[in-house]
C-alpha cells in the first residue's frame, strides 16, 4: 500500500479496490469499506495502518467459526464435491496424508467413474498414501461404488471414508441429481456416521462461486469449503460472500500440487494475504 | 439486468426533458457495477468506462427519447468490438505438420480441449496426433490416451520420460506425415508465476516452433484472469485463447479481461465435457451474456 498519512477518501478507495481485486465483488467490497468507516469513527482510529488492521479484523471476524473437521462417526465420512477441475481429487490425496499423520485409518472411494483416467489418478494418490481404494469400471454407477465403499469401510474397520466424485457444473440438473443419490446412499448405509461434505472451490473463481455454493448446498448439505490454488495470484475473496450468505466455513486451503500442500484454514492469515 | 437498471435511471427524469451529465454519471455507475459483477477486471472496467462515457455524452444520447436504450447500444457495440474483430481461424502451416501447443493454469480444461480440437480438425479432413507432455500430474498421460481414443486421433507419449521438451521435439520430428498432418501438444497445468515451469513452456516453444499457442482459460475465472493472461502472453506470445466451461452459468467477464490485456483473439468457446463440445466464439453473444 502507498504510504497514506491520514485516513481519507483516497485510503478507503484504495482498500475498496483491493477488495474488488480479491474477488469479493463490488457490493461486498463497498459494504466492508462502509463497515470500516463506521469502526474508524467509533474506535477513534487515526492512523492509516490501524485502519488497515481494522479491515483485517473485520474480514477474519467474518470468516471465523468452527473450522474443524467432524470425524465423530465410526467410520467418519468425507465427501468431496465441486465443479470440474477445481482440485477435488488432488485435495483428497493430500487430506488422506494429513489424516494418516493424525493416526486415522483411511479408505477411499473412486466415485468419479466418468472422466477419462479419473480412477487411475485417485489410484496413484491411494498408492502414495498406501491406502485401500474401492473402485469399479469407468462408466459404472458412482452410487454403487459408494455403496460398496461404505460396506468396506465398516468391514475393514476404517476410521475415515473419503469419497471422490466427478466434477460437475452446478447448473446441470441430471448431474446434481446423481450427486444427491450418492449423498443419500451414504446417509442410508452409514446412518451412525458423521458426514462432512466439502465443496472444493478454485481460488481463481469469480462471482460464480456463490452460485456454485448455493446449488451444491441444496443438493448435498455442505459442511465446509476447501479453497484450492491459493499458491497463485488469486486471493479467493469470494469465500467471504459465501460465509456471509450461506454460513459455510472454509476448513482447508490448497497451496500446491504436492502431498503436504493442504493447510488447515487460518482466517487471520487469510485476511492478511488478501490485502497484500 | 443492466437494461432494466438503465431504464430505471432514465425513467426518473422523463418529466423534465433533457438528459444531464449527472444522469450519465449515474448510468456509468450502473454499467460499472454490472461489469464487475460479471467478473470483468477492475482495470479493464475503468478503461472501458472512459471509452463509453465519451460516446454517451454525444448528441445521440443526450437528445434521444430513449437514452437508456441508446446507452445500452453503445455499451453492447463497444463490448462486441473489443472482443471481436479479427481472424480467429486456426493457422495451418504451409509445411506440415501444423503444430498447436495447449497451455494454461491447472484444471482449466487443456487436455479435454485437446481432444475437442482434434475432433474439430478431423471434421475438416485433418489428421491430428496428440502428444502427452504432461509428465507431472497423476494419470495425465493416461487421460490424454483415453481422450485420443475417444476422438480417433493419434497418440504419442514416452513412458518413463520426465522431459517434456524432448517428448515434444521427438513427436514433431518423427511425425509420420503419411498418417498425420497436425500435432497438438498437451502440457501440464502450471501457475503463471512459476518461473521454472513457465521457462519449460518457452523451451518447448523454441524446440517445436508451434503455429498456434492456445491459452485455455476457465470462463468462471474472476479478477485474476488478467494476471494469468498477461504472464502467459508476455512469456509465450500466445496466438489465441479458448474459453472453457462456457456451459456454466458464469457471465464470463474473463473473456473481456483476457482480450483487453493480450489483444489476442478468442478462437473457441468450449461448452461441455464431450469431444464435440467446441464452438466458434461469437463476440456479440458474449457481450449480451456479460451484460446479463
Ligand atoms: N497450484 C495448485 N494446483 C492444484 C491445487 N490443487 C489441485 N491442483 C491442480 O489442479 C488440477 C486439477 O486438480 P484435480 O484434483 O484433478 O481436480 P478435480 O476437481 O478432481 O478435477 P475433475 O475431477 O476433473 O473435476 C491438477 O493439475 C492439480 O494438480 C493447488 O492447491 N494448487
Ligand atoms: N462442463 C465442462 N467441463 C469441462 C470443459 N472443459 C473441460 N472440462 C472438465 O474440466 C475438468 C478439467 O479438465 P482437464 O482437461 O483435465 O483440464 P486440464 O487443464 O488438462 O487440467 P490439468 O492438466 O490438471 O492442468 C475435467 O473434469 C473436464 O471434463 C467444458 O467446456 N465444460
Ligand atoms: Mg477429480
Ligand atoms: Mg491436463
Coordinates of C-alpha atoms in Angstrom, one line a residue, chain A residues 48-247:
Chain A
X48 CA -3.9 4.5 8.2
X49 CA -2.0 1.4 9.4
X50 CA -4.5 1.0 12.2
X51 CA -7.4 1.3 9.7
X52 CA -5.9 -1.4 7.6
X53 CA -5.5 -3.6 10.7
X54 CA -9.2 -2.9 11.5
X55 CA -10.1 -4.2 8.0
X56 CA -8.1 -7.4 8.7
X57 CA -10.2 -7.8 11.8
X58 CA -13.5 -7.3 10.0
X59 CA -12.5 -9.9 7.4
X60 CA -11.2 -12.5 9.8
X61 CA -14.2 -11.9 12.0
X62 CA -16.5 -12.6 9.1
X63 CA -14.7 -15.9 8.4
X64 CA -14.3 -17.1 11.9
X65 CA -16.2 -20.0 13.3
X66 CA -15.6 -23.7 13.8
X67 CA -13.2 -24.8 11.0
X68 CA -12.5 -28.2 12.4
X69 CA -13.5 -31.5 10.7
X70 CA -16.2 -33.5 12.3
X71 CA -14.8 -37.1 12.4
X72 CA -17.0 -38.3 15.2
X73 CA -18.6 -41.3 13.5
X74 CA -17.0 -44.7 13.0
X75 CA -16.3 -44.6 10.2
X76 CA -16.5 -40.9 9.7
X77 CA -17.3 -40.0 6.1
X78 CA -16.0 -37.1 3.9
X79 CA -17.5 -36.4 0.5
X80 CA -15.6 -34.0 -1.8
X81 CA -17.8 -32.2 -4.5
X82 CA -17.5 -29.3 -6.8
X83 CA -17.3 -28.2 -10.4
X84 CA -14.8 -29.5 -13.0
X85 CA -11.1 -29.1 -12.4
X86 CA -11.1 -27.3 -9.1
X87 CA -8.9 -29.8 -7.3
X88 CA -11.1 -32.4 -5.6
X89 CA -9.0 -35.5 -6.4
X90 CA -5.7 -33.8 -5.5
X91 CA -7.2 -32.4 -2.3
X92 CA -8.3 -35.9 -1.3
X93 CA -4.8 -37.2 -1.8
X94 CA -3.4 -34.5 0.4
X95 CA -6.2 -34.9 3.0
X96 CA -5.5 -38.7 3.2
X97 CA -1.9 -38.0 4.2
X98 CA -3.0 -35.3 6.7
X99 CA -5.5 -37.7 8.4
X100 CA -3.0 -40.6 8.4
X101 CA -0.5 -38.3 10.2
X102 CA -3.1 -38.0 12.9
X103 CA -3.3 -41.7 13.3
X104 CA -6.5 -42.3 11.2
X105 CA -7.0 -45.3 9.0
X106 CA -8.4 -44.0 5.7
X107 CA -10.2 -45.8 2.9
X108 CA -11.0 -44.1 -0.5
X109 CA -14.0 -44.4 -2.9
X110 CA -13.3 -43.7 -6.5
X111 CA -16.8 -42.4 -7.3
X112 CA -15.7 -40.4 -10.4
X113 CA -16.5 -43.1 -12.9
X114 CA -17.0 -40.6 -15.7
X115 CA -13.9 -38.5 -16.5
X116 CA -11.1 -40.1 -18.5
X117 CA -8.5 -41.7 -16.2
X118 CA -10.1 -40.2 -13.1
X119 CA -9.9 -43.6 -11.3
X120 CA -6.3 -44.0 -12.3
X121 CA -5.5 -40.5 -10.9
X122 CA -7.0 -41.3 -7.5
X123 CA -5.3 -44.7 -7.5
X124 CA -1.9 -43.1 -7.7
X125 CA -2.8 -40.9 -4.7
X126 CA -4.0 -44.1 -2.9
X127 CA -0.7 -45.8 -3.6
X128 CA 1.3 -42.7 -2.4
X129 CA -0.6 -43.0 0.9
X130 CA -0.7 -46.8 0.9
X131 CA -4.4 -46.9 1.5
X132 CA -7.2 -49.1 0.1
X133 CA -9.3 -47.6 -2.7
X134 CA -12.7 -49.1 -3.7
X135 CA -13.1 -48.9 -7.5
X136 CA -15.5 -50.1 -10.2
X137 CA -15.1 -49.9 -14.0
X138 CA -15.1 -46.5 -15.8
X139 CA -18.7 -45.7 -16.7
X140 CA -20.3 -47.7 -13.9
X141 CA -22.8 -46.2 -11.4
X142 CA -20.9 -43.9 -8.9
X143 CA -23.6 -44.6 -6.2
X144 CA -22.8 -48.3 -6.5
X145 CA -19.1 -47.6 -5.8
X146 CA -20.1 -45.6 -2.8
X147 CA -22.4 -48.3 -1.6
X148 CA -19.5 -50.8 -1.7
X149 CA -17.1 -48.4 -0.1
X150 CA -19.5 -47.9 2.9
X151 CA -19.6 -51.6 3.4
X152 CA -15.8 -51.9 3.1
X153 CA -15.2 -49.0 5.5
X154 CA -17.2 -50.9 8.1
X155 CA -15.8 -54.4 7.5
X156 CA -12.2 -53.1 7.4
X157 CA -12.7 -51.0 10.5
X158 CA -11.6 -47.8 8.8
X159 CA -11.7 -44.5 10.8
X160 CA -12.4 -42.3 7.7
X161 CA -14.0 -43.0 4.3
X162 CA -13.3 -40.3 1.7
X163 CA -15.4 -40.2 -1.5
X164 CA -14.2 -38.6 -4.6
X165 CA -16.9 -37.5 -7.1
X166 CA -16.8 -36.4 -10.7
X167 CA -16.6 -32.7 -11.4
X168 CA -20.0 -31.3 -12.5
X169 CA -21.4 -27.9 -13.2
X170 CA -24.0 -26.9 -10.6
X171 CA -26.4 -25.9 -13.3
X172 CA -26.7 -29.4 -14.8
X173 CA -29.8 -30.9 -13.2
X174 CA -29.1 -34.5 -14.1
X175 CA -25.6 -34.4 -12.6
X176 CA -26.8 -32.8 -9.4
X177 CA -29.4 -35.5 -9.1
X178 CA -26.7 -38.1 -9.4
X179 CA -24.8 -36.4 -6.6
X180 CA -27.9 -36.3 -4.4
X181 CA -28.2 -40.1 -5.0
X182 CA -24.6 -40.6 -3.7
X183 CA -25.4 -38.4 -0.7
X184 CA -28.5 -40.4 0.1
X185 CA -26.6 -43.8 -0.2
X186 CA -24.1 -42.6 2.4
X187 CA -26.8 -41.4 4.7
X188 CA -28.7 -44.7 4.3
X189 CA -25.7 -47.1 4.5
X190 CA -23.9 -45.3 7.4
X191 CA -26.7 -43.7 9.4
X192 CA -24.5 -43.5 12.6
X193 CA -21.6 -41.9 10.8
X194 CA -20.7 -38.2 10.8
X195 CA -20.7 -36.8 7.2
X196 CA -18.5 -33.9 6.1
X197 CA -19.5 -32.6 2.7
X198 CA -16.6 -30.5 1.4
X199 CA -17.1 -28.2 -1.6
X200 CA -13.8 -27.7 -3.4
X201 CA -13.6 -24.1 -4.8
X202 CA -10.8 -22.9 -7.1
X203 CA -9.4 -19.6 -5.6
X204 CA -9.3 -18.1 -9.2
X205 CA -13.1 -18.3 -9.4
X206 CA -15.1 -15.1 -9.6
X207 CA -18.6 -14.3 -8.5
X208 CA -19.9 -17.6 -9.9
X209 CA -18.6 -19.4 -6.8
X210 CA -21.6 -18.1 -4.9
X211 CA -23.9 -19.9 -7.4
X212 CA -21.8 -23.0 -7.1
X213 CA -22.1 -22.9 -3.3
X214 CA -25.8 -22.3 -3.3
X215 CA -26.6 -25.0 -5.8
X216 CA -24.3 -27.7 -4.2
X217 CA -25.7 -26.8 -0.8
X218 CA -29.2 -27.6 -2.0
X219 CA -28.2 -31.0 -3.3
X220 CA -25.9 -32.2 -0.5
X221 CA -25.7 -30.2 2.7
X222 CA -22.2 -28.7 2.5
X223 CA -20.4 -28.6 5.8
X224 CA -17.2 -26.8 4.7
X225 CA -15.1 -25.5 1.8
X226 CA -11.6 -26.5 0.5
X227 CA -10.3 -23.4 -1.2
X228 CA -7.6 -24.6 -3.6
X229 CA -4.8 -23.0 -5.7
X230 CA -4.0 -20.2 -3.2
X231 CA -0.4 -20.5 -4.3
X232 CA -1.2 -18.4 -7.4
X233 CA -2.0 -14.7 -7.5
X234 CA -5.8 -15.1 -6.9
X235 CA -6.9 -14.3 -3.4
X236 CA -10.2 -16.3 -3.2
X237 CA -12.1 -13.4 -1.5
X238 CA -15.4 -14.8 -2.8
X239 CA -15.5 -17.1 0.3
X240 CA -16.3 -14.1 2.4
X241 CA -19.6 -13.6 0.4
X242 CA -20.3 -17.3 0.8
X243 CA -19.7 -17.3 4.5
X244 CA -21.9 -14.2 4.9
X245 CA -24.7 -15.5 2.7
X246 CA -24.7 -19.3 3.5
X247 CA -22.6 -19.5 6.7

